[in-house]
C-alpha cells in the first residue's frame, strides 16, 4: 500500500509534531517527548535500514527457492533459472539487470557469509551502504581474513560515517592481508582503461581507471588550474564546469596555450606517507650499513638512488609534479605478521594504500619532504625532525598530516585541499598551536563559523567535537595522533 501525495496535509511539520505530542505515551501515563525534525528523519532512516535487511533476506529466499526447484531437474537448468530470477527481479523493481544482479549477490553474501553484518543492519545499527562496503571489501579476500576481521568491521560500521568507515576498513584489511598490496596492484594495473559511458542529452561520462597516485595528481592539477580561472571576477562557470573544460582542452588541444598565464606550469602535489625502513630494499640497506649509515631515510633515498621496479609508464613526471613524501616509521623490533606486512604499503592522502615499490620510485625524485619519526611500536609521532624547522610551515603541514582530511563529520576531502582553521577563533583569544588547529574544507569552514554549529578540540591530540544546532554531538577523530608535550608541575629529578 502506497501513500498518495495528495493525502499529505498542507503543513507536514505541524502534523508530524501533533502526532508526537499527545498527552501520554500510548496510554502508559508517561509524558511523550515531542520529536524534532531531525529525530523524525533518523527514525525513517532506521526504518529504511530494517527494510533493507528484510529486502536482502527475501531476495535471497526467492533465489534459493528457484535454484532448489531447478536442481531437481539437473544442474544444467540452474544457470538459466538464476538468469530468469535476475530478469524478473529487475522487471519487478524497475531496475537494470546489472543492478538486480548486484542485489542478488549482496543478498546471497549477507545471508550466507556476513550474518552478523545483516543482523546489525536489521537492528538499524548500520546502513545498507555500510553493509555493501563490508561485502565489497571482503569478498575477494581469504576466508580466514574475513572470519577474523568481520566482527571488528561490524563494530566500525556501527560507529563511523560511511567514508571514514571505508578508509578504516581498508587499513584494517591491509594490515592483516596475506596477499601483499604489491601483488594485487600488479594484477590491477593490467586493467587500466578509459571508458565512455551513459550518454545523455549530448553529454557522457569519461571514466579512467588509472593508478591512484596519477589519479590524485591529475585531479589536484585540474583543481589548481581551475582556481586560476575562478579567481577572475568575470568568470561565470562553477569550479566543476571549469575542471571539465580544462580536462577536455588538455586532451583535445594537447597543450595549455588557451589557458591564462597563471594556469601554466601548475604542478600537482600528492602527499604519500611511507614507512621509513620500507624505503630501503635489502641491497640499499647493506650499502647504507657499509657506508656507516645515514641520518634520514630521505638522505638514504637520495644518496643511494633507491629505484624500485617501475610499473606502467615512466613515473619521473609524477616525481617532478611535486609529490611530497612523508616518511612514517611505524615498525620496531616486532616480528608479527601484521608488523611485517605494514612494510609493504604506503598511504596516499585522501585515497588509500599503494605498493611500497611505487612509493620508493616516487621518493627517488621527490623534493619537499616532511620527515616524521614515530615510536617504533605505538606509531605515535615523536618528532618532525629539523628539515622543516620554521614553525608556521611545519605546524601547518603537521596539522594536515595528522588529520589527513577535512575534520567535519563524514567529510572525505583531503587535508591538502582544506583551509587550516583556528578552532577557537584568533579574535576570541585562540592560539596558533597544534591543539587549536584543524583542516576544514571551504564549505565546512563556512558552516563552522556561520551555520550555528559549535566546535571544540576535546583531547588536545586532534579530536574535534561538533555540536549541531539541534544539540547533537559528533566527535571526529584524526587519522593519526600527535602527542602534546606540556611542562610538568613536578620538580626536575636532578
Short mmCIF file of C-alpha atoms in Angstrom, two decimals:
data_model
loop_
_atom_site.label_atom_id
_atom_site.label_comp_id
_atom_site.label_asym_id
_atom_site.label_seq_id
_atom_site.Cartn_x
_atom_site.Cartn_y
_atom_site.Cartn_z
CA UNK A 1 0.00 0.00 0.00
CA UNK A 2 1.44 3.36 -1.01
CA UNK A 3 0.79 6.83 0.32
CA UNK A 4 -0.88 9.15 -2.16
CA UNK A 5 0.95 12.52 -2.10
CA UNK A 6 -2.44 14.25 -2.32
CA UNK A 7 -3.28 12.78 1.10
CA UNK A 8 -0.44 14.67 2.78
CA UNK A 9 -1.52 17.59 4.99
CA UNK A 10 -0.65 21.11 3.91
CA UNK A 11 1.68 21.54 6.86
CA UNK A 12 3.61 18.29 7.18
CA UNK A 13 5.77 19.63 10.00
CA UNK A 14 2.91 20.66 12.24
CA UNK A 15 1.12 17.40 11.51
CA UNK A 16 4.23 15.42 12.47
CA UNK A 17 4.58 17.40 15.68
CA UNK A 18 0.95 16.82 16.58
CA UNK A 19 1.38 13.07 16.11
CA UNK A 20 4.24 13.06 18.61
CA UNK A 21 2.93 15.46 21.25
CA UNK A 22 -0.04 13.68 22.82
CA UNK A 23 -0.96 13.71 26.49
CA UNK A 24 0.69 10.40 27.30
CA UNK A 25 2.86 7.68 25.85
CA UNK A 26 0.27 5.37 24.28
CA UNK A 27 -1.75 5.08 27.48
CA UNK A 28 1.13 4.48 29.89
CA UNK A 29 0.52 7.76 31.67
CA UNK A 30 4.06 8.97 30.92
CA UNK A 31 4.61 12.21 29.06
CA UNK A 32 5.72 11.62 25.47
CA UNK A 33 8.75 13.66 24.43
CA UNK A 34 8.00 15.58 21.22
CA UNK A 35 10.39 14.67 18.42
CA UNK A 36 12.21 17.35 16.47
CA UNK A 37 12.50 17.22 12.70
CA UNK A 38 15.92 15.58 12.78
CA UNK A 39 14.69 12.85 15.11
CA UNK A 40 11.90 12.11 12.65
CA UNK A 41 14.45 11.85 9.85
CA UNK A 42 16.63 9.45 11.83
CA UNK A 43 13.54 7.39 12.67
CA UNK A 44 12.82 6.99 8.97
CA UNK A 45 16.50 6.18 8.30
CA UNK A 46 16.33 3.42 10.93
CA UNK A 47 13.21 2.00 9.30
CA UNK A 48 14.94 2.08 5.91
CA UNK A 49 17.82 0.03 7.35
CA UNK A 50 15.39 -2.54 8.73
CA UNK A 51 13.52 -2.74 5.44
CA UNK A 52 16.82 -3.04 3.53
CA UNK A 53 17.75 -6.06 5.66
CA UNK A 54 14.32 -7.56 5.08
CA UNK A 55 14.66 -6.97 1.34
CA UNK A 56 18.00 -8.78 1.22
CA UNK A 57 16.56 -11.75 3.12
CA UNK A 58 13.54 -12.03 0.84
CA UNK A 59 15.61 -11.64 -2.34
CA UNK A 60 17.89 -14.46 -1.24
CA UNK A 61 14.92 -16.63 -0.26
CA UNK A 62 13.47 -16.12 -3.74
CA UNK A 63 16.78 -17.09 -5.34
CA UNK A 64 17.26 -20.15 -3.12
CA UNK A 65 13.75 -21.41 -3.78
CA UNK A 66 14.11 -21.07 -7.55
CA UNK A 67 17.55 -22.72 -7.59
CA UNK A 68 16.34 -25.59 -5.39
CA UNK A 69 13.48 -26.27 -7.79
CA UNK A 70 15.85 -26.19 -10.77
CA UNK A 71 18.34 -28.55 -9.10
CA UNK A 72 15.74 -31.30 -9.10
CA UNK A 73 15.90 -31.36 -12.89
CA UNK A 74 19.69 -31.30 -13.17
CA UNK A 75 22.45 -28.74 -12.77
CA UNK A 76 22.19 -27.55 -16.37
CA UNK A 77 18.96 -25.72 -15.51
CA UNK A 78 20.41 -23.75 -12.60
CA UNK A 79 22.18 -21.10 -14.67
CA UNK A 80 19.06 -20.48 -16.76
CA UNK A 81 16.90 -20.22 -13.64
CA UNK A 82 19.33 -17.78 -11.99
CA UNK A 83 19.21 -15.60 -15.08
CA UNK A 84 15.41 -15.82 -15.07
CA UNK A 85 15.32 -14.74 -11.42
CA UNK A 86 17.60 -11.81 -12.22
CA UNK A 87 15.36 -10.73 -15.11
CA UNK A 88 12.18 -10.96 -13.04
CA UNK A 89 13.72 -9.05 -10.12
CA UNK A 90 14.86 -6.30 -12.48
CA UNK A 91 11.41 -6.09 -14.08
CA UNK A 92 9.55 -6.09 -10.76
CA UNK A 93 11.76 -3.39 -9.20
CA UNK A 94 12.16 -1.41 -12.45
CA UNK A 95 15.96 -1.80 -12.35
CA UNK A 96 18.61 -2.71 -14.88
CA UNK A 97 19.65 -6.36 -14.88
CA UNK A 98 23.14 -5.42 -13.70
CA UNK A 99 21.64 -3.67 -10.66
CA UNK A 100 19.41 -6.67 -10.00
CA UNK A 101 22.46 -8.95 -10.23
CA UNK A 102 24.20 -6.74 -7.68
CA UNK A 103 21.23 -7.07 -5.29
CA UNK A 104 21.19 -10.86 -5.70
CA UNK A 105 24.92 -11.04 -4.98
CA UNK A 106 24.66 -8.83 -1.89
CA UNK A 107 21.67 -10.77 -0.59
CA UNK A 108 23.41 -14.13 -1.04
CA UNK A 109 26.59 -12.83 0.62
CA UNK A 110 24.89 -11.17 3.61
CA UNK A 111 22.61 -14.12 4.34
CA UNK A 112 25.26 -16.76 3.76
CA UNK A 113 28.61 -15.29 4.84
CA UNK A 114 28.07 -11.97 6.62
CA UNK A 115 25.28 -12.84 9.02
CA UNK A 116 26.44 -10.55 11.83
CA UNK A 117 26.51 -7.62 9.41
CA UNK A 118 22.97 -8.47 8.32
CA UNK A 119 21.85 -8.64 11.96
CA UNK A 120 23.40 -5.23 12.60
CA UNK A 121 21.57 -3.83 9.58
CA UNK A 122 18.34 -5.42 10.80
CA UNK A 123 18.86 -3.68 14.14
CA UNK A 124 19.37 -0.32 12.36
CA UNK A 125 22.88 -0.09 13.81
CA UNK A 126 24.43 0.37 10.36
CA UNK A 127 23.14 1.46 6.95
CA UNK A 128 22.77 -0.68 3.86
CA UNK A 129 25.69 1.24 2.34
CA UNK A 130 27.91 0.12 5.22
CA UNK A 131 26.77 -3.47 4.70
CA UNK A 132 27.58 -3.26 0.99
CA UNK A 133 31.02 -1.86 1.80
CA UNK A 134 31.72 -4.83 4.07
CA UNK A 135 30.78 -7.33 1.37
CA UNK A 136 32.82 -5.49 -1.28
CA UNK A 137 35.88 -5.33 0.98
CA UNK A 138 35.96 -8.99 1.99
CA UNK A 139 34.60 -10.93 -0.98
CA UNK A 140 37.93 -11.28 -2.80
CA UNK A 141 39.96 -11.87 0.36
CA UNK A 142 40.98 -15.02 2.18
CA UNK A 143 38.21 -16.75 4.15
CA UNK A 144 40.44 -16.73 7.23
CA UNK A 145 40.79 -12.97 7.00
CA UNK A 146 37.03 -12.47 6.66
CA UNK A 147 36.21 -14.65 9.65
CA UNK A 148 38.84 -12.95 11.79
CA UNK A 149 38.08 -9.32 10.93
CA UNK A 150 34.33 -9.31 10.26
CA UNK A 151 33.34 -8.65 13.92
CA UNK A 152 35.77 -5.72 14.04
CA UNK A 153 34.44 -4.39 10.73
CA UNK A 154 30.86 -4.51 12.03
CA UNK A 155 31.86 -2.57 15.15
CA UNK A 156 33.49 0.08 12.97
CA UNK A 157 30.42 0.25 10.70
CA UNK A 158 28.17 0.88 13.69
CA UNK A 159 30.35 3.78 14.79
CA UNK A 160 31.77 5.58 11.73
CA UNK A 161 30.30 7.57 8.83
CA UNK A 162 30.46 5.72 5.51
CA UNK A 163 33.56 7.43 4.08
CA UNK A 164 35.55 7.14 7.30
CA UNK A 165 34.43 3.53 7.65
CA UNK A 166 35.65 2.58 4.17
CA UNK A 167 39.07 4.08 4.87
CA UNK A 168 39.34 2.40 8.27
CA UNK A 169 38.26 -0.93 6.79
CA UNK A 170 40.87 -0.71 4.02
CA UNK A 171 43.59 -0.09 6.60
CA UNK A 172 42.36 -2.91 8.81
CA UNK A 173 42.34 -5.42 5.97
CA UNK A 174 45.64 -4.25 4.52
CA UNK A 175 47.42 -4.70 7.85
CA UNK A 176 46.34 -8.35 8.08
CA UNK A 177 46.13 -9.47 4.46
CA UNK A 178 48.37 -12.35 3.39
CA UNK A 179 48.34 -11.30 -0.26
CA UNK A 180 50.58 -8.25 -0.49
CA UNK A 181 49.35 -5.00 -1.94
CA UNK A 182 52.18 -5.13 -4.49
CA UNK A 183 50.83 -8.42 -5.85
CA UNK A 184 47.29 -7.09 -6.07
CA UNK A 185 48.49 -3.85 -7.64
CA UNK A 186 50.48 -5.74 -10.28
CA UNK A 187 47.27 -7.53 -11.24
CA UNK A 188 45.03 -4.48 -11.01
CA UNK A 189 47.23 -2.22 -13.13
CA UNK A 190 46.75 -4.52 -16.11
CA UNK A 191 43.07 -3.49 -16.06
CA UNK A 192 43.73 0.23 -16.52
CA UNK A 193 41.49 1.70 -19.19
CA UNK A 194 39.37 4.65 -20.32
CA UNK A 195 35.63 4.18 -20.84
CA UNK A 196 32.92 6.45 -22.26
CA UNK A 197 29.62 5.71 -20.60
CA UNK A 198 25.99 6.81 -20.09
CA UNK A 199 25.44 9.31 -22.89
CA UNK A 200 22.56 11.64 -22.10
CA UNK A 201 21.30 14.83 -23.75
CA UNK A 202 24.53 15.24 -25.67
CA UNK A 203 26.68 14.55 -22.58
CA UNK A 204 28.66 11.48 -21.49
CA UNK A 205 30.84 10.27 -18.64
CA UNK A 206 34.56 9.77 -19.31
CA UNK A 207 35.94 7.22 -16.84
CA UNK A 208 39.62 6.40 -16.41
CA UNK A 209 40.88 3.52 -14.28
CA UNK A 210 44.49 4.50 -13.51
CA UNK A 211 46.96 4.15 -10.60
CA UNK A 212 45.89 6.08 -7.50
CA UNK A 213 48.85 8.47 -7.43
CA UNK A 214 48.29 9.55 -11.04
CA UNK A 215 44.56 9.94 -10.40
CA UNK A 216 45.12 12.11 -7.33
CA UNK A 217 47.81 14.18 -9.05
CA UNK A 218 45.62 14.71 -12.13
CA UNK A 219 42.68 15.81 -10.02
CA UNK A 220 44.88 18.15 -7.96
CA UNK A 221 46.33 19.76 -11.06
CA UNK A 222 42.90 20.24 -12.67
CA UNK A 223 41.64 21.86 -9.47
CA UNK A 224 44.66 24.15 -9.15
CA UNK A 225 44.32 25.30 -12.76
CA UNK A 226 40.56 25.75 -12.42
CA UNK A 227 41.02 28.02 -9.41
CA UNK A 228 43.05 30.41 -11.58
CA UNK A 229 40.03 30.83 -13.86
CA UNK A 230 37.59 31.00 -10.94
CA UNK A 231 39.50 33.95 -9.46
CA UNK A 232 38.54 36.08 -12.47
CA UNK A 233 35.57 38.28 -11.46
CA UNK A 234 34.13 37.88 -14.96
CA UNK A 235 34.10 34.07 -14.71
CA UNK A 236 30.58 32.61 -14.54
CA UNK A 237 31.32 28.88 -14.59
CA UNK A 238 31.39 26.70 -11.48
CA UNK A 239 34.63 25.05 -10.39
CA UNK A 240 33.32 21.68 -11.59
CA UNK A 241 32.48 23.11 -15.01
CA UNK A 242 35.92 24.72 -15.30
CA UNK A 243 37.66 21.47 -14.35
CA UNK A 244 35.72 19.58 -17.02
CA UNK A 245 36.53 22.21 -19.66
CA UNK A 246 40.25 22.17 -18.81
CA UNK A 247 40.35 18.37 -18.99
CA UNK A 248 38.85 18.44 -22.49
CA UNK A 249 41.13 21.30 -23.57
CA UNK A 250 44.25 19.43 -22.45
CA UNK A 251 43.23 16.16 -24.07
CA UNK A 252 41.82 17.57 -27.31
CA UNK A 253 44.11 20.57 -27.86
CA UNK A 254 47.19 18.91 -26.41
CA UNK A 255 48.57 21.98 -24.63
CA UNK A 256 47.62 24.80 -22.29
CA UNK A 257 48.07 27.63 -24.76
CA UNK A 258 44.45 28.70 -24.38
CA UNK A 259 44.76 28.97 -20.61
CA UNK A 260 45.72 32.16 -18.76
CA UNK A 261 49.35 32.64 -17.84
CA UNK A 262 48.65 31.85 -14.20
CA UNK A 263 47.46 28.36 -15.11
CA UNK A 264 50.61 27.39 -16.98
CA UNK A 265 53.25 25.37 -15.20
CA UNK A 266 50.99 24.39 -12.32
CA UNK A 267 52.20 21.23 -10.61
CA UNK A 268 50.21 18.67 -8.71
CA UNK A 269 51.01 17.88 -5.08
CA UNK A 270 50.31 14.43 -3.68
CA UNK A 271 51.08 13.52 -0.08
CA UNK A 272 52.27 9.96 0.49
CA UNK A 273 53.02 8.56 3.95
CA UNK A 274 55.72 5.89 3.74
CA UNK A 275 57.15 3.52 6.41
CA UNK A 276 60.70 4.83 6.50
CA UNK A 277 62.53 1.49 6.72
CA UNK A 278 60.40 0.11 3.92
CA UNK A 279 62.04 2.60 1.59
CA UNK A 280 65.20 0.57 1.80
CA UNK A 281 65.46 -2.73 -0.02
CA UNK A 282 67.98 -5.28 1.24
CA UNK A 283 70.67 -4.15 -1.16
CA UNK A 284 70.28 -0.49 -0.30
CA UNK A 285 70.31 -1.40 3.40
CA UNK A 286 73.59 -3.28 3.02
CA UNK A 287 75.17 -0.35 1.18
CA UNK A 288 73.97 2.04 3.85
CA UNK A 289 75.47 -0.02 6.67
CA UNK A 290 78.73 -0.35 4.75
CA UNK A 291 78.88 3.42 4.38
CA UNK A 292 78.29 3.98 8.07
CA UNK A 293 74.57 4.73 7.94
CA UNK A 294 72.65 7.84 7.08
CA UNK A 295 70.83 10.44 9.10
CA UNK A 296 67.44 10.08 7.48
CA UNK A 297 65.51 8.00 5.04
CA UNK A 298 65.44 10.96 2.71
CA UNK A 299 69.22 11.10 2.73
CA UNK A 300 69.50 7.39 2.05
CA UNK A 301 66.99 7.52 -0.75
CA UNK A 302 68.85 10.31 -2.47
CA UNK A 303 72.40 9.12 -1.77
CA UNK A 304 71.77 5.55 -2.81
CA UNK A 305 69.31 6.35 -5.56
CA UNK A 306 66.70 3.85 -4.47
CA UNK A 307 64.99 2.80 -7.68
CA UNK A 308 62.37 0.10 -7.41
CA UNK A 309 60.51 -1.75 -10.12
CA UNK A 310 58.72 0.75 -12.36
CA UNK A 311 55.14 -0.33 -13.02
CA UNK A 312 53.43 1.14 -16.05
CA UNK A 313 54.61 4.29 -17.75
CA UNK A 314 57.66 6.31 -16.75
CA UNK A 315 57.00 7.91 -13.37
CA UNK A 316 59.60 10.64 -13.49
CA UNK A 317 56.88 13.09 -14.37
CA UNK A 318 55.00 12.10 -11.25
CA UNK A 319 58.00 12.86 -9.07
CA UNK A 320 58.60 16.14 -10.87
CA UNK A 321 54.95 17.01 -10.34
CA UNK A 322 55.71 17.86 -6.75
CA UNK A 323 54.83 14.61 -5.00
CA UNK A 324 55.58 15.10 -1.33
CA UNK A 325 56.74 12.03 0.52
CA UNK A 326 56.20 11.90 4.25
CA UNK A 327 58.15 9.11 5.93
CA UNK A 328 56.39 7.42 8.81
CA UNK A 329 58.45 4.99 10.86
CA UNK A 330 55.88 2.53 12.12
CA UNK A 331 58.00 -0.55 12.81
CA UNK A 332 60.36 -1.67 15.50
CA UNK A 333 61.59 -4.98 16.81
CA UNK A 334 58.23 -6.72 16.38
CA UNK A 335 58.24 -9.68 14.04
CA UNK A 336 54.49 -10.26 13.93
CA UNK A 337 52.87 -10.84 10.56
CA UNK A 338 50.97 -7.57 10.84
CA UNK A 339 54.17 -5.62 11.50
CA UNK A 340 55.97 -7.25 8.59
CA UNK A 341 53.06 -6.61 6.24
CA UNK A 342 52.92 -2.98 7.42
CA UNK A 343 56.15 -2.51 5.50
CA UNK A 344 54.51 -3.44 2.22
CA UNK A 345 52.41 -0.35 1.61
CA UNK A 346 52.42 3.42 1.69
CA UNK A 347 49.37 5.67 2.02
CA UNK A 348 48.15 8.32 -0.44
CA UNK A 349 46.43 11.18 1.35
CA UNK A 350 42.69 11.02 0.80
CA UNK A 351 42.79 7.79 -1.21
CA UNK A 352 44.39 4.78 0.42
CA UNK A 353 47.32 2.36 0.18
CA UNK A 354 49.79 1.99 -2.69
CA UNK A 355 52.59 -0.59 -3.05
CA UNK A 356 55.84 0.31 -1.35
CA UNK A 357 57.84 -0.12 -4.57
CA UNK A 358 55.69 2.54 -6.23
CA UNK A 359 56.35 4.83 -3.25
CA UNK A 360 60.10 4.12 -3.49
CA UNK A 361 60.01 5.18 -7.11
CA UNK A 362 58.40 8.48 -6.14
CA UNK A 363 60.90 9.00 -3.32
CA UNK A 364 63.84 8.77 -5.69
CA UNK A 365 62.93 12.08 -7.32
CA UNK A 366 60.72 13.87 -4.83
CA UNK A 367 61.62 17.04 -3.01
CA UNK A 368 59.87 18.85 -0.17
CA UNK A 369 59.97 16.04 2.37
CA UNK A 370 58.42 16.34 5.81
CA UNK A 371 60.29 13.81 7.91
CA UNK A 372 58.03 12.32 10.59
CA UNK A 373 59.55 9.86 13.05
CA UNK A 374 57.25 7.79 15.21
CA UNK A 375 57.54 5.44 18.15
CA UNK A 376 58.65 2.05 16.77
CA UNK A 377 55.81 0.15 18.48
CA UNK A 378 52.92 2.55 19.09
CA UNK A 379 53.26 4.68 15.97
CA UNK A 380 52.89 7.91 17.98
CA UNK A 381 54.71 10.83 16.36
CA UNK A 382 57.82 11.91 18.26
CA UNK A 383 59.43 14.50 16.01
CA UNK A 384 59.15 16.23 12.68
CA UNK A 385 62.91 16.44 12.52
CA UNK A 386 64.91 19.52 11.53
CA UNK A 387 64.26 19.58 7.80
CA UNK A 388 61.13 21.68 8.44
CA UNK A 389 62.31 23.85 11.33
CA UNK A 390 60.34 27.05 10.56
CA UNK A 391 57.34 26.81 12.93
CA UNK A 392 54.48 28.10 10.76
CA UNK A 393 55.02 25.80 7.74
CA UNK A 394 55.92 22.79 9.88
CA UNK A 395 52.94 23.27 12.15
CA UNK A 396 50.62 23.68 9.17
CA UNK A 397 51.89 20.56 7.47
CA UNK A 398 51.85 18.51 10.68
CA UNK A 399 48.25 19.53 11.46
CA UNK A 400 47.15 18.46 7.99
CA UNK A 401 49.17 15.25 8.15
CA UNK A 402 47.56 14.41 11.48
CA UNK A 403 44.00 14.89 10.20
CA UNK A 404 44.55 13.58 6.65
CA UNK A 405 41.20 15.08 5.57
CA UNK A 406 38.61 17.70 6.48
CA UNK A 407 37.72 17.31 10.15
CA UNK A 408 33.97 17.81 9.65
CA UNK A 409 31.78 14.76 10.36
CA UNK A 410 31.90 12.36 7.43
CA UNK A 411 33.83 14.65 5.07
CA UNK A 412 36.48 12.99 2.92
CA UNK A 413 38.10 15.99 1.22
CA UNK A 414 41.90 15.60 1.55
CA UNK A 415 43.56 17.93 4.05
CA UNK A 416 45.85 19.27 1.32
CA UNK A 417 42.80 20.94 -0.24
CA UNK A 418 41.49 22.29 3.08
CA UNK A 419 41.91 25.55 4.95
CA UNK A 420 43.55 25.43 8.38
CA UNK A 421 41.05 26.71 10.95
CA UNK A 422 41.60 28.06 14.45
CA UNK A 423 39.12 26.02 16.49
CA UNK A 424 38.92 28.88 18.97
CA UNK A 425 38.99 31.91 16.69
CA UNK A 426 42.03 34.14 16.86
CA UNK A 427 39.88 37.18 17.61
CA UNK A 428 38.39 35.31 20.58
CA UNK A 429 41.75 34.56 22.13
CA UNK A 430 42.58 31.34 20.31
CA UNK A 431 46.25 30.47 19.91
CA UNK A 432 48.13 29.39 16.82
CA UNK A 433 49.04 26.00 18.24
CA UNK A 434 48.65 22.39 17.18
CA UNK A 435 45.90 21.80 19.75
CA UNK A 436 43.87 24.67 18.27
CA UNK A 437 44.25 23.94 14.55
CA UNK A 438 42.30 21.65 12.24
CA UNK A 439 41.87 21.47 8.46
CA UNK A 440 38.36 22.22 7.18
CA UNK A 441 37.22 22.31 3.57
CA UNK A 442 35.86 25.66 2.42
CA UNK A 443 32.22 24.62 2.76
CA UNK A 444 32.56 23.22 6.27
CA UNK A 445 34.76 26.14 7.31
CA UNK A 446 31.87 28.43 6.41
CA UNK A 447 29.34 26.21 8.21
CA UNK A 448 31.51 26.16 11.32
CA UNK A 449 31.54 29.96 11.56
CA UNK A 450 28.09 30.83 10.23
CA UNK A 451 25.94 27.68 10.38
CA UNK A 452 25.03 27.62 14.06
CA UNK A 453 27.48 24.83 14.97
CA UNK A 454 29.92 24.96 17.86
CA UNK A 455 33.28 23.19 17.65
CA UNK A 456 35.90 22.34 20.25
CA UNK A 457 39.00 20.18 20.48
CA UNK A 458 38.33 17.58 23.13
CA UNK A 459 41.61 15.85 23.95
CA UNK A 460 44.48 18.04 22.80
CA UNK A 461 45.53 15.40 20.27
CA UNK A 462 43.38 16.42 17.33
CA UNK A 463 39.91 15.01 18.07
CA UNK A 464 37.13 17.54 17.49
CA UNK A 465 33.60 17.63 18.88
CA UNK A 466 30.94 19.28 16.72
CA UNK A 467 27.64 20.31 18.32
CA UNK A 468 24.83 20.84 15.84
CA UNK A 469 22.06 23.46 16.03
CA UNK A 470 19.83 20.60 17.30
CA UNK A 471 22.25 19.94 20.17
CA UNK A 472 23.57 16.64 18.81
CA UNK A 473 27.27 15.96 19.34
CA UNK A 474 29.61 14.31 16.85
CA UNK A 475 33.25 13.52 17.67
CA UNK A 476 35.65 13.36 14.71
CA UNK A 477 38.94 11.57 15.31
CA UNK A 478 42.08 12.49 13.36
CA UNK A 479 43.69 9.86 11.16
CA UNK A 480 46.89 9.94 13.24
CA UNK A 481 47.85 11.00 16.74
CA UNK A 482 50.43 13.63 17.66
CA UNK A 483 51.34 13.76 21.37
CA UNK A 484 51.19 17.15 23.06
CA UNK A 485 54.05 17.85 25.46
CA UNK A 486 53.33 20.26 28.31
CA UNK A 487 55.58 21.46 31.17
CA UNK A 488 55.43 19.17 34.21
CA UNK A 489 54.45 20.59 37.58
CA UNK A 490 56.78 18.13 39.29
CA UNK A 491 60.31 19.31 40.12
CA UNK A 492 63.13 18.00 37.97
CA UNK A 493 64.75 14.82 39.38
CA UNK A 494 68.22 16.35 39.29
#
